[in-house]
Short mmCIF file of C-alpha atoms in Angstrom, two decimals:
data_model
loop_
_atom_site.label_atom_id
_atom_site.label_comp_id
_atom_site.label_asym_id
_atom_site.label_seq_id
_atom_site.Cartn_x
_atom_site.Cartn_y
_atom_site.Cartn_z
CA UNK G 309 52.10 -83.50 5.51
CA UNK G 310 51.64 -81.30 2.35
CA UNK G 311 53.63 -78.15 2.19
CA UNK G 312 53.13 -75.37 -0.65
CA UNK G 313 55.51 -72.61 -1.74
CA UNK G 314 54.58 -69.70 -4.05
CA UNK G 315 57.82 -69.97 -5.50
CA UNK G 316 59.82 -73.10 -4.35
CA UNK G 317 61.82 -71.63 -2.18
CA UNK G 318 60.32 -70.59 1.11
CA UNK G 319 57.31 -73.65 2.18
CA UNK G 320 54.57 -73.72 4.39
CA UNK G 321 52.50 -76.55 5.71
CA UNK G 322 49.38 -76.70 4.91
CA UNK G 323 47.20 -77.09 7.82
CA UNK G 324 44.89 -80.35 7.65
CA UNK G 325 46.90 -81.96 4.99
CA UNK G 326 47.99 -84.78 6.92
CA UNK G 327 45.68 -87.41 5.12
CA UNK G 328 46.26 -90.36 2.39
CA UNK G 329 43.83 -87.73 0.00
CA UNK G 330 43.69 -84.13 0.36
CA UNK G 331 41.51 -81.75 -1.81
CA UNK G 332 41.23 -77.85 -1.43
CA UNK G 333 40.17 -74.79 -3.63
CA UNK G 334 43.87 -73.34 -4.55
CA UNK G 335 43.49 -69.71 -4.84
CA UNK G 336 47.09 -68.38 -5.52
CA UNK G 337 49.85 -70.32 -8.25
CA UNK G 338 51.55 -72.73 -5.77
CA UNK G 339 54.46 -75.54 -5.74
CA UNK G 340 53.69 -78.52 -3.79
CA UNK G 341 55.66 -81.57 -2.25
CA UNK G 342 55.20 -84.06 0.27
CA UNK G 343 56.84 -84.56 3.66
CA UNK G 344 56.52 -88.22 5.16
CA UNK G 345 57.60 -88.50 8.76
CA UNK G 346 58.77 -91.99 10.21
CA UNK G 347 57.95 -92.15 13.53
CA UNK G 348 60.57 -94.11 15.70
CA UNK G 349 63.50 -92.12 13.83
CA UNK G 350 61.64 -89.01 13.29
CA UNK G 351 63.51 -88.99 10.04
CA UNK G 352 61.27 -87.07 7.45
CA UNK G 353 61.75 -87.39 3.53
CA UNK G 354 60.58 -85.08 0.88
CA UNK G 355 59.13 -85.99 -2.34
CA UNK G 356 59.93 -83.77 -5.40
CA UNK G 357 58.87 -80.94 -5.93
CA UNK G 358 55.56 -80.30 -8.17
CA UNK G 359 56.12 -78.20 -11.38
CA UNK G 360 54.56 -74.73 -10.64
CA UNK G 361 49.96 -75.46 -10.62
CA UNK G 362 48.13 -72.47 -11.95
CA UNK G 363 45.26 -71.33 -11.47
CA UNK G 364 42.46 -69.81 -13.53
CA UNK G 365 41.59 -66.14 -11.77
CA UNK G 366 44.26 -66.93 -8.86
CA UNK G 367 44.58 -63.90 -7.00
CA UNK G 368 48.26 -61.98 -6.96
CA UNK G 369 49.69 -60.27 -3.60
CA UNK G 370 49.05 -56.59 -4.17
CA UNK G 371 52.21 -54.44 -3.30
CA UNK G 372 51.19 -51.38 -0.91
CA UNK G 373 50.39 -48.75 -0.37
CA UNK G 374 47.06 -50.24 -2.20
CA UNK G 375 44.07 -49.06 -1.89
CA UNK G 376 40.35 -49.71 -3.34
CA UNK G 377 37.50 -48.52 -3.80
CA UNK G 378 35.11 -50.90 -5.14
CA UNK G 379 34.19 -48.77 -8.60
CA UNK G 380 35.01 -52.03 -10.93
CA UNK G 381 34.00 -55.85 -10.38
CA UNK G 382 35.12 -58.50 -12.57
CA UNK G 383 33.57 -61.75 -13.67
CA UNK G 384 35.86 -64.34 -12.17
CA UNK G 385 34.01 -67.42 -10.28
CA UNK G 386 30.68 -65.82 -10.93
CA UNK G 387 28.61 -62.66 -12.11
CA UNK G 388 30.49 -59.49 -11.18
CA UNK G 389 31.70 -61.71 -7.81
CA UNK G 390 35.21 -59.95 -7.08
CA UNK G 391 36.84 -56.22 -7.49
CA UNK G 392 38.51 -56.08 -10.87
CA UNK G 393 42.45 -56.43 -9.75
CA UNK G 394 43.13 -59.77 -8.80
CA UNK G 395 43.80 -59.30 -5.70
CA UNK G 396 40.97 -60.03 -3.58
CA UNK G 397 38.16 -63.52 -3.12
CA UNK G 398 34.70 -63.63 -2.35
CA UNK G 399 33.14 -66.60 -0.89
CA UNK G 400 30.02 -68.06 -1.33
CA UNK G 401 30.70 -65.63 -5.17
CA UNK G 402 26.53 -65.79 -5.49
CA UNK G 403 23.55 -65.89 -3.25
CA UNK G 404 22.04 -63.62 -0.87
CA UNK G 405 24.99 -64.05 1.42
CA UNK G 406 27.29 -62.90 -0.92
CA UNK G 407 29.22 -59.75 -1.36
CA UNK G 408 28.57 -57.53 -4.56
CA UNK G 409 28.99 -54.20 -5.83
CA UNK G 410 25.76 -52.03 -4.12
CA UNK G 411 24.06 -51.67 -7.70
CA UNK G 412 24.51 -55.23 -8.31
CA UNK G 413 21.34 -55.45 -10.48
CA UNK G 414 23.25 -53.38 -13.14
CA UNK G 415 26.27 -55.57 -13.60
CA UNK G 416 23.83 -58.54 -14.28
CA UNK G 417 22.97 -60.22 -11.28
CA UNK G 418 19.98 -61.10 -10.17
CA UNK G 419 18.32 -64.33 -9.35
CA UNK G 420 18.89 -66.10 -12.43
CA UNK G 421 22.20 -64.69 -12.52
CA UNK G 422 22.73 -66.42 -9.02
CA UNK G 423 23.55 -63.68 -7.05
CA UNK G 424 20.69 -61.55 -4.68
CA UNK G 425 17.84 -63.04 -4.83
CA UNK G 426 15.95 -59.62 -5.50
CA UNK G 427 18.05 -56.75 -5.78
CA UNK G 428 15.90 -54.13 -4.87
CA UNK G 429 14.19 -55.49 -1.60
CA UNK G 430 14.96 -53.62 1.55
CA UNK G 431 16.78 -50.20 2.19
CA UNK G 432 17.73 -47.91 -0.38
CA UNK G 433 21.30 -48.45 -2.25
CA UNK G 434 23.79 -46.79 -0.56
CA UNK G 435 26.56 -45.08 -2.37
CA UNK G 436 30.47 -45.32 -1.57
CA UNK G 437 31.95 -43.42 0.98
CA UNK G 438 34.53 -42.41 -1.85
CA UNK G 439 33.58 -42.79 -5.77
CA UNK G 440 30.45 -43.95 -6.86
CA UNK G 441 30.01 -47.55 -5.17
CA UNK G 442 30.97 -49.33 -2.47
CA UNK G 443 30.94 -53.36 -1.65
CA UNK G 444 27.08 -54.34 -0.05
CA UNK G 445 26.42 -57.48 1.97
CA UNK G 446 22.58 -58.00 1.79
CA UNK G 447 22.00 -58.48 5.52
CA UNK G 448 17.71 -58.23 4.58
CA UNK G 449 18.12 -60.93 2.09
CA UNK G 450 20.72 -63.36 3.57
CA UNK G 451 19.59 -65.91 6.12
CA UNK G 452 19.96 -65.33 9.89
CA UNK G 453 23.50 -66.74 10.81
CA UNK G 454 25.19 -66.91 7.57
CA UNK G 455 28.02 -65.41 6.62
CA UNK G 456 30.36 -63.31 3.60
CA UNK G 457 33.69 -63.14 3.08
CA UNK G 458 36.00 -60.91 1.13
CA UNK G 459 39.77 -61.96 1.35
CA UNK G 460 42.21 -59.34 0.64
CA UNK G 461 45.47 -60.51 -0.43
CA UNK G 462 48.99 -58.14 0.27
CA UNK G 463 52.64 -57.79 0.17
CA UNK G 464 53.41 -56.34 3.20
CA UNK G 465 57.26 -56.42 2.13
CA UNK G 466 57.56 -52.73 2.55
CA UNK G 467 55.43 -52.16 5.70
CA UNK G 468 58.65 -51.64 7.39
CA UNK G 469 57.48 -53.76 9.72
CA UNK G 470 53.62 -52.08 10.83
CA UNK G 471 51.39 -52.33 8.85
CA UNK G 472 48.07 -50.61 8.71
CA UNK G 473 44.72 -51.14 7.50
CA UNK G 474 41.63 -48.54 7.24
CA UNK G 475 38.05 -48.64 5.42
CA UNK G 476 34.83 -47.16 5.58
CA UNK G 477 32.15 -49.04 6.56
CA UNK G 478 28.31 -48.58 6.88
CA UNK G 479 25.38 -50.58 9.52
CA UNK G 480 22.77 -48.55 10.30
CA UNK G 481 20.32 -49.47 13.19
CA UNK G 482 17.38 -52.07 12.34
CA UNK G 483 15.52 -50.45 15.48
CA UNK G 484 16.13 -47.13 14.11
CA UNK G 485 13.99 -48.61 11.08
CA UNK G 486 10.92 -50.20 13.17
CA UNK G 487 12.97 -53.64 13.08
CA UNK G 488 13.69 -53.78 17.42
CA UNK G 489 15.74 -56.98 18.61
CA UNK G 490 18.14 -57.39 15.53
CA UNK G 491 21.18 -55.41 15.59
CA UNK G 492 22.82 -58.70 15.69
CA UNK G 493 24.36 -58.35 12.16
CA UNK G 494 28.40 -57.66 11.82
CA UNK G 495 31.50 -57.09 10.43
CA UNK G 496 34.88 -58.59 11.76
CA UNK G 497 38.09 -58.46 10.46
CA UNK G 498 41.18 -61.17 10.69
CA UNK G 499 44.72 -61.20 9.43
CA UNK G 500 47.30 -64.26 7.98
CA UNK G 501 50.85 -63.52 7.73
CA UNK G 502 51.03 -67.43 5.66
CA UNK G 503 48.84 -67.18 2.68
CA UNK G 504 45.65 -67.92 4.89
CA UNK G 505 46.17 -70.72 6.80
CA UNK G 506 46.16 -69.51 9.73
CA UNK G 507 44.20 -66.33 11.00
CA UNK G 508 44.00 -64.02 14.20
CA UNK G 509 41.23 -61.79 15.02
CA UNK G 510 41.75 -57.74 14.67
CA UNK G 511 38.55 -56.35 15.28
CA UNK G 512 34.55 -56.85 15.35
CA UNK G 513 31.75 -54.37 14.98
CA UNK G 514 28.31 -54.07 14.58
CA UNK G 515 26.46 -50.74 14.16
CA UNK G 516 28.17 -48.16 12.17
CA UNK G 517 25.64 -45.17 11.74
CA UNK G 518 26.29 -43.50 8.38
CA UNK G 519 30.16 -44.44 6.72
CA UNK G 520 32.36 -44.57 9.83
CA UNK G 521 35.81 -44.72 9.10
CA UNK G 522 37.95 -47.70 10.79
CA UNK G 523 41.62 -48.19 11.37
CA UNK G 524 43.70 -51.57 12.43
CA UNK G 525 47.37 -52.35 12.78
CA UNK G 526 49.28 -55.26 12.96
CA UNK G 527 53.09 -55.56 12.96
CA UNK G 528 54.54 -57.71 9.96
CA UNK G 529 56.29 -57.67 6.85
CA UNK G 530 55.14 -61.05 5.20
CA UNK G 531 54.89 -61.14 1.62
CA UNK G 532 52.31 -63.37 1.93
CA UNK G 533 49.50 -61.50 4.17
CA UNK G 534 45.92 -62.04 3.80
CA UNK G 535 43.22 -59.48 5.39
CA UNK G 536 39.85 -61.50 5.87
CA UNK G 537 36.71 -59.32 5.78
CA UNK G 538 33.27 -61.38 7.06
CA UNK G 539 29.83 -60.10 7.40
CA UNK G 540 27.71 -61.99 9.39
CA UNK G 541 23.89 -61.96 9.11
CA UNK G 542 20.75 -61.64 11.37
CA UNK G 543 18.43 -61.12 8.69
CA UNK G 544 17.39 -57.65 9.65
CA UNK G 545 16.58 -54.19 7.51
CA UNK G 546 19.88 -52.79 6.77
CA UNK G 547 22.88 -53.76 5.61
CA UNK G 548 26.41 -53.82 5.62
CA UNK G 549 28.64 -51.77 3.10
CA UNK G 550 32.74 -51.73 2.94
CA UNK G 551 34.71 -48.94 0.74
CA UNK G 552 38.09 -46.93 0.64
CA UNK G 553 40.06 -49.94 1.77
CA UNK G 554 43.34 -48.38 2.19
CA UNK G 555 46.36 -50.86 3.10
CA UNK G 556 50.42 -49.51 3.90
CA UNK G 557 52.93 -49.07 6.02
CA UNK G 558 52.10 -47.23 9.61
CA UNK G 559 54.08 -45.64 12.46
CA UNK G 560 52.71 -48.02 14.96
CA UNK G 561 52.56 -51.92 14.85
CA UNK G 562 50.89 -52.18 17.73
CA UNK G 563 47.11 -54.62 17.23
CA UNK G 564 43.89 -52.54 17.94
CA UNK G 565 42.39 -55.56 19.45
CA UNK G 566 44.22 -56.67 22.37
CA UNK G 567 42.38 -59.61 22.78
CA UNK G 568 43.45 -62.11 19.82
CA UNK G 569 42.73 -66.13 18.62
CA UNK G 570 43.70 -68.28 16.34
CA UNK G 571 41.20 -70.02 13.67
CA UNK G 572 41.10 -71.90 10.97
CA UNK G 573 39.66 -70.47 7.54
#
């Protein structure tokens, strides 16, 4: 079993790392060691500790209150692929499924870039809810069934235990706009209190008419907390934007979504 520590002093397992070779995209700078188990004793051993692995354009755990608002993207993994503080991933970082800035086009993607295939094609740009831009996931360009993610990464240290979460976000109807029996398309929001490897459901929505503001709450103070945004496409007319993420500490812990699950990332 692999375990990894962001410092060395408090360790997690890693889950799936239970094989002769493991390989996995690191994100943040980690430590790593080893745990062998022997069965009949159930004696386990740990090797030594690795120095400190760093990585290029890891992501940092934001203190809070924090807040964004998607005015400035940053060439990290790819063209313009992540907001410019470090603190958050995109995955895939091009193609139609990804998540940009709305304006994309004017930071340099486009097809040869790797990122939307056409920039322009369907609905008009839609501006931020706050600011000037907002983060777009090209639901008329990305393939029926595929999805986005955005992975926000926190310190909930100070959350004094509750800690809340609110954005903006944008859906209008496809059937509103002559394109009857989609709709399908989504947003849905998970949480990890251990660095993201393991999640549990918040919240899912699909239509949002016009920016509708959303609010979540989950109680924990884990330094290591990870908010997972994913967009999931059905290749209809509009699309899905996300601003004014706002993330800090709340009177109530209490989770919006009574009905939770684990999952794997």
């Amino acid at each position: 079993m692999l375990f990894r520590s962001d410092g060395g002093a408090t360790w997690s397992n890693i889950t799936g790392a239970t094989t002769n070779i493991y390989s996995a995209t690191a994100l943040v700078n980690s430590t790593y060691r080893c745990a062998v188990t022997c069965t009949p004793s159930s004696l386990t051993a740990y090797s030594a500790n690795t120095g400190l692995v760093t990585v290029t354009g890891a992501v940092t755990y934001a203190p809070i209150p924090y807040s964004q608002s998607f005015e400035t993207w940053a060439n990290v993994c790819g063209i313009a692929d992540r907001p410019n503080d470090n603190h958050w991933t995109t995955n895939p970082v091009t193609g139609n499924n990804s998540w940009k800035r709305e304006d994309d086009a004017s930071l340099g993607g486009s097809a040869s870039g790797g990122n939307w295939m056409v920039a322009t094609y369907g609905p008009a740009t839609t501006a931020g809810s706050v600011g000037t831009h907002a983060a777009k996931f090209y639901t008329y360009l990305a393939s029926a069934g595929t999805f986005g993610d955005m992975k926000l990464f926190v310190d909930a240290s100070a959350s004094g235990g509750n800690l809340g979460i609110s954005f903006d976000m944008i859906n209008n109807s496809d059937a509103a706009n002559g394109f009857a029996g989609y709709d399908h398309d989504s947003l849905t929001v998970f949480i990890s209190v251990d660095g993201g490897n393991t999640w549990t459901f918040l919240n899912h929505w699909q239509s949002a008419i016009g920016w509708t503001s959303r609010s979540l709450a989950y109680a924990t103070t884990s330094p290591t907390t990870v908010i997972w945004f994913r967009a999931l496409s059905d290749f209809g007319y509009t699309n899905i934007g996300l601003d004014n993420v706002n993330v800090g500490p709340t009177c109530s812990g209490t989770r919006s979504e009574e009905h939770t699950s684990e999952l794997q990332s």
